[in-house]
Tab-separated table of C-alpha atoms in Angstrom:
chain	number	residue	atom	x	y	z
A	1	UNK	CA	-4.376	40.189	52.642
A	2	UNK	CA	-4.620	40.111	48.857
A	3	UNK	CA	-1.180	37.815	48.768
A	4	UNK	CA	-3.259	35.507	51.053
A	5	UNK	CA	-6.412	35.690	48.883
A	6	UNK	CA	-3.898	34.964	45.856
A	7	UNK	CA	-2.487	32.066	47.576
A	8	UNK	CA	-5.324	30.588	48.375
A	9	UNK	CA	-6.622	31.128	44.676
A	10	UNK	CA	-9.920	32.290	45.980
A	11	UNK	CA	-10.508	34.098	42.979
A	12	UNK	CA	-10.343	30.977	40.485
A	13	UNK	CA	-12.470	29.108	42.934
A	14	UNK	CA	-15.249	31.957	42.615
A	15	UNK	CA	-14.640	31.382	38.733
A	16	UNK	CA	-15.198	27.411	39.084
A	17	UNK	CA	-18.493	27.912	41.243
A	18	UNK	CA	-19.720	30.619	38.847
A	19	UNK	CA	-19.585	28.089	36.393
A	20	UNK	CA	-20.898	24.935	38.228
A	21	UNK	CA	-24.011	27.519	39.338
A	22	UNK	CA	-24.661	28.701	35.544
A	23	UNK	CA	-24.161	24.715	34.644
A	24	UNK	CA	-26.573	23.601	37.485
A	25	UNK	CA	-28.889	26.281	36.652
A	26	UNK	CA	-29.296	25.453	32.781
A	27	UNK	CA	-29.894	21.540	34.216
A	28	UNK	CA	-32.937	23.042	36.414
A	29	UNK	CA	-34.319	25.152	33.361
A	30	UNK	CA	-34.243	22.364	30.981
A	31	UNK	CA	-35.666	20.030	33.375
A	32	UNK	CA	-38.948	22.395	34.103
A	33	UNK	CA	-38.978	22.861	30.588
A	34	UNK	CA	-39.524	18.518	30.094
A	35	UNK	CA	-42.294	18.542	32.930
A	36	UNK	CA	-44.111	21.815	30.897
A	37	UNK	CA	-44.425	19.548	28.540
A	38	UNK	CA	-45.331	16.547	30.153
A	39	UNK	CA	-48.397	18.542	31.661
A	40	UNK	CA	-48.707	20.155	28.535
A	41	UNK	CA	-49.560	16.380	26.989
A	42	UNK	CA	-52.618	16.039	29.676
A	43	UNK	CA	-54.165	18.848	28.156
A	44	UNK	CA	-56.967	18.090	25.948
A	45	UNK	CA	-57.706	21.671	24.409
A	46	UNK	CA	-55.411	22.588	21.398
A	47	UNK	CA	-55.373	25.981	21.569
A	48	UNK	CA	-54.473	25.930	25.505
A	49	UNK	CA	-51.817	23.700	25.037
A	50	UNK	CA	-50.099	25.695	22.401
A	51	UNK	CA	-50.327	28.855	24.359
A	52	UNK	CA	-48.688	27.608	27.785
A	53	UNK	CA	-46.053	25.557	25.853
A	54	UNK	CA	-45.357	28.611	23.907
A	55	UNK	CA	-45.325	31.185	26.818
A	56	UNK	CA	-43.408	28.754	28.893
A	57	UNK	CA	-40.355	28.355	26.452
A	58	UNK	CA	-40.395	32.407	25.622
A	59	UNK	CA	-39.601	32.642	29.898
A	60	UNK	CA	-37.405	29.890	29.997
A	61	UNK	CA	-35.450	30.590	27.113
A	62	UNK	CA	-34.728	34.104	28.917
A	63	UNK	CA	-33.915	32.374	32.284
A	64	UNK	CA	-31.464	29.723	30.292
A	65	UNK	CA	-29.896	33.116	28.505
A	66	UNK	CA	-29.552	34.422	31.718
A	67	UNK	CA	-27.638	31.221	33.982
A	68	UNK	CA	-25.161	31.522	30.550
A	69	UNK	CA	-24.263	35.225	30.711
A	70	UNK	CA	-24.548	36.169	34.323
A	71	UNK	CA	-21.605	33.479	35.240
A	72	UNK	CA	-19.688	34.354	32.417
A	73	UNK	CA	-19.992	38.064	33.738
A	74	UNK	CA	-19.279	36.825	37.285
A	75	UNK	CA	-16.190	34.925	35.991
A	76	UNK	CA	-14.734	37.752	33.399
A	77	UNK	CA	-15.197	40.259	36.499
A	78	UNK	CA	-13.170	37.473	39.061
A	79	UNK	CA	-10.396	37.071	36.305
A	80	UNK	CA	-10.193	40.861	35.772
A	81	UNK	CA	-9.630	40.995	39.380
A	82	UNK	CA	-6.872	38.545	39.781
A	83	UNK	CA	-5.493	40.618	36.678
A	84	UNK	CA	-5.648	43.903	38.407
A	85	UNK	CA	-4.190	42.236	41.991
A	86	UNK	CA	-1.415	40.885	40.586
A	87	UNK	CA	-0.521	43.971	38.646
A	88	UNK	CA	0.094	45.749	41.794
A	89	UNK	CA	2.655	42.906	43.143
A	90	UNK	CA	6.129	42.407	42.245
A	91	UNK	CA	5.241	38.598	40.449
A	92	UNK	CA	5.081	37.276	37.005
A	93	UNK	CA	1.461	38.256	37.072
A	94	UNK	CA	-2.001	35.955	36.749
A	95	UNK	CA	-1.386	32.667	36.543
A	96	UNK	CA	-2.094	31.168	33.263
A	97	UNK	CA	-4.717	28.744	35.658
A	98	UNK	CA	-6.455	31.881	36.041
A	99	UNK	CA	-6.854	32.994	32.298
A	100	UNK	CA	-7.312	28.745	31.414
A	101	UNK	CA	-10.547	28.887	33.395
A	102	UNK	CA	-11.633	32.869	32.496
A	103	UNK	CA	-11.991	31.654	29.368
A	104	UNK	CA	-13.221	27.926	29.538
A	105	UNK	CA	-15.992	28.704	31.817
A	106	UNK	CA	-17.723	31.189	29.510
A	107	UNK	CA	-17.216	29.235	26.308
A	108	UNK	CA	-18.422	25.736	28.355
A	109	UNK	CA	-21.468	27.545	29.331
A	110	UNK	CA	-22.131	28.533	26.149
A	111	UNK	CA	-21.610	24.859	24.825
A	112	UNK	CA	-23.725	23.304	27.402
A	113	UNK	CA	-26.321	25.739	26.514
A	114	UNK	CA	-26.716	24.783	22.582
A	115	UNK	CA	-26.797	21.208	24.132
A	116	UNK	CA	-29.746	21.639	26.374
A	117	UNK	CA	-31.542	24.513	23.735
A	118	UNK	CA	-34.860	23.699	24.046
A	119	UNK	CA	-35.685	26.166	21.316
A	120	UNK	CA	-34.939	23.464	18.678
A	121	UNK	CA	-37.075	21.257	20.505
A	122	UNK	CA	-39.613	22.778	18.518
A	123	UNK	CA	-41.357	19.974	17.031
A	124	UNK	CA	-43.831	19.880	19.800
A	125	UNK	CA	-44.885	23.677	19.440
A	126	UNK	CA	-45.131	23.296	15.594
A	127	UNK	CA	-47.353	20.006	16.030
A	128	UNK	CA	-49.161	21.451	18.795
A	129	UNK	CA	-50.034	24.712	16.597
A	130	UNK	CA	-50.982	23.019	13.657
A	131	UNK	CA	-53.484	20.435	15.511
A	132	UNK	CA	-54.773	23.747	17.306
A	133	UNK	CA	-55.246	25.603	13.946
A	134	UNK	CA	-56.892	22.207	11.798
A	135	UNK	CA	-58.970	21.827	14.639
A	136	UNK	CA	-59.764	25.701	14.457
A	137	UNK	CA	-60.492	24.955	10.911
A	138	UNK	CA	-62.708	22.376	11.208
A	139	UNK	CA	-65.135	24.032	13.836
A	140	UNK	CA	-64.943	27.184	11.117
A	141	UNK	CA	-65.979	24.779	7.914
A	142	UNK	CA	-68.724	22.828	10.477
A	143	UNK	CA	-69.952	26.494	10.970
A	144	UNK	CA	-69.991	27.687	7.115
A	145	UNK	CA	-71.568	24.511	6.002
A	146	UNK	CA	-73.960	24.466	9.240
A	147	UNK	CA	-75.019	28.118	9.052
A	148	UNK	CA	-75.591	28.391	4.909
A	149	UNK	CA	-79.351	27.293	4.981
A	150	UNK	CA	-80.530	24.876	1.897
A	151	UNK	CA	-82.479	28.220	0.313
A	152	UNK	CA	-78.926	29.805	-0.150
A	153	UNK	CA	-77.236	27.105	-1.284
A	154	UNK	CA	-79.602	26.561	-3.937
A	155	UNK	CA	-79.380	30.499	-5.093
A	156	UNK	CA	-75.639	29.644	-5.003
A	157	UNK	CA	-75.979	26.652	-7.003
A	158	UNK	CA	-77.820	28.873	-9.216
A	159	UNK	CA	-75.642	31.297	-9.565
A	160	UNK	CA	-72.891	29.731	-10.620
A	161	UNK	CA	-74.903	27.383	-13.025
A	162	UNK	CA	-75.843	30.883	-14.752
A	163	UNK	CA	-72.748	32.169	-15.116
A	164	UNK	CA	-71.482	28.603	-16.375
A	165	UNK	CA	-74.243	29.613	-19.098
A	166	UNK	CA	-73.321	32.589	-19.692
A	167	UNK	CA	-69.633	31.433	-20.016
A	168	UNK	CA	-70.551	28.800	-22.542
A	169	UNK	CA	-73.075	31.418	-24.718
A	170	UNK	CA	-69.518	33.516	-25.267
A	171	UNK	CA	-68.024	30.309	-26.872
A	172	UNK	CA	-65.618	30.184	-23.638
A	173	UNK	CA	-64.405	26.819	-22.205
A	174	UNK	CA	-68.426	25.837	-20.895
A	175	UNK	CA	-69.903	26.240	-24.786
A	176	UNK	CA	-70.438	22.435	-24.848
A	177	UNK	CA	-72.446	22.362	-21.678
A	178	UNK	CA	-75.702	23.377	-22.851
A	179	UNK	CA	-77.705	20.238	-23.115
A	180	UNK	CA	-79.498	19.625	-19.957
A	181	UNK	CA	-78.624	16.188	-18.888
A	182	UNK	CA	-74.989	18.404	-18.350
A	183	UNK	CA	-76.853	21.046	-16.730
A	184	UNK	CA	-78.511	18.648	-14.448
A	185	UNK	CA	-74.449	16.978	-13.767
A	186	UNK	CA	-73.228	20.015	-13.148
A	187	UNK	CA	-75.576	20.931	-10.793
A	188	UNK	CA	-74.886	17.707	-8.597
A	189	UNK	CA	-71.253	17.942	-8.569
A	190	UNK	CA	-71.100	22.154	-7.868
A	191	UNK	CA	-73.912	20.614	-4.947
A	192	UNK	CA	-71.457	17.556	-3.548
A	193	UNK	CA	-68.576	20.285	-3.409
A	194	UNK	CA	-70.482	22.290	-1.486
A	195	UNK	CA	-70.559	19.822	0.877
């Protein structure tokens, strides 16, 4: 029976299909990745789209890590087989087909997964993000600006104008601005960048 199942190279076939699975596998993951972010595109909130791209490539980064290691598993534990049925048998031992492809299937796998990494393809997330987070910032500046009322702003203006004063009474780098045609500049342009 095991002669038979050595004849018949069963085991280096189970090898070849644990690869072609892993390889097939990798295909699918990258391909749902691509139509993520396809849909991804169609949505118009920032912050949404950043989250599902960025939840979506955590998972499938883990499901790509897994069609790499559990054929590579699969195919060390055939080609430790083959080892450990021909070590009973009075032959030369594995075939050097088996230990070709024990090896190359793993390593090929691992190749065709740094081609398809879609954890490089980070571009998207990164642009994504930082249109989520200057939008963020630009509702947050609306709201500063929107919720100081003109009262405050004039205490702030106010403020600052006095210790500008008190600055320039200690000879510091203000002392020229006392006149009050500077006063008066000063208190437009501390005013615009308020704005």
């Amino acid at each position: 029976m095991i002669d038979k199942l050595l004849d018949m190279q069963v085991l280096l076939y189970c090898m070849i299909m644990a690869g072609v699975l892993g390889a097939v596998g990798m295909f699918l993951v990258n391909r749902s990745y691509k139509q993520k972010v396809k849909v991804a595109q169609q949505i118009s909130q920032m912050k949404e789209k950043w989250l599902n791209l960025w939840k979506s490539r955590d998972t499938l980064l883990h499901r790509m890590n897994r069609w790499v290691w559990y054929p590579s598993l699969a195919c060390i534990f055939f080609l430790g087989l083959a080892v450990i049925l021909t070590s009973d048998g009075p032959g030369d031992g594995v075939s050097m087909k088996y230990l070709y492809t024990g090896l190359m299937v793993p390593v090929s796998l691992l190749l065709l997964r740094q081609a398809l990494d879609i954890s490089y393809r980070g571009e998207l997330l990164v642009d994504s993000m930082a249109d989520c987070m200057n939008v963020a910032k630009d509702a947050m500046e609306e709201k500063q600006v929107d919720s100081v009322p003109p009262r405050a702003r004039e205490e702030m203006v106010d403020h600052i104008v006095r210790s500008i004063k008190e600055c320039a009474a200690t000879k510091g780098r203000f002392s020229q601005m006392l006149s009050p045609e500077e006063e008066a500049i000063m208190r437009e342009v501390i005013k615009e960048f308020m704005e």
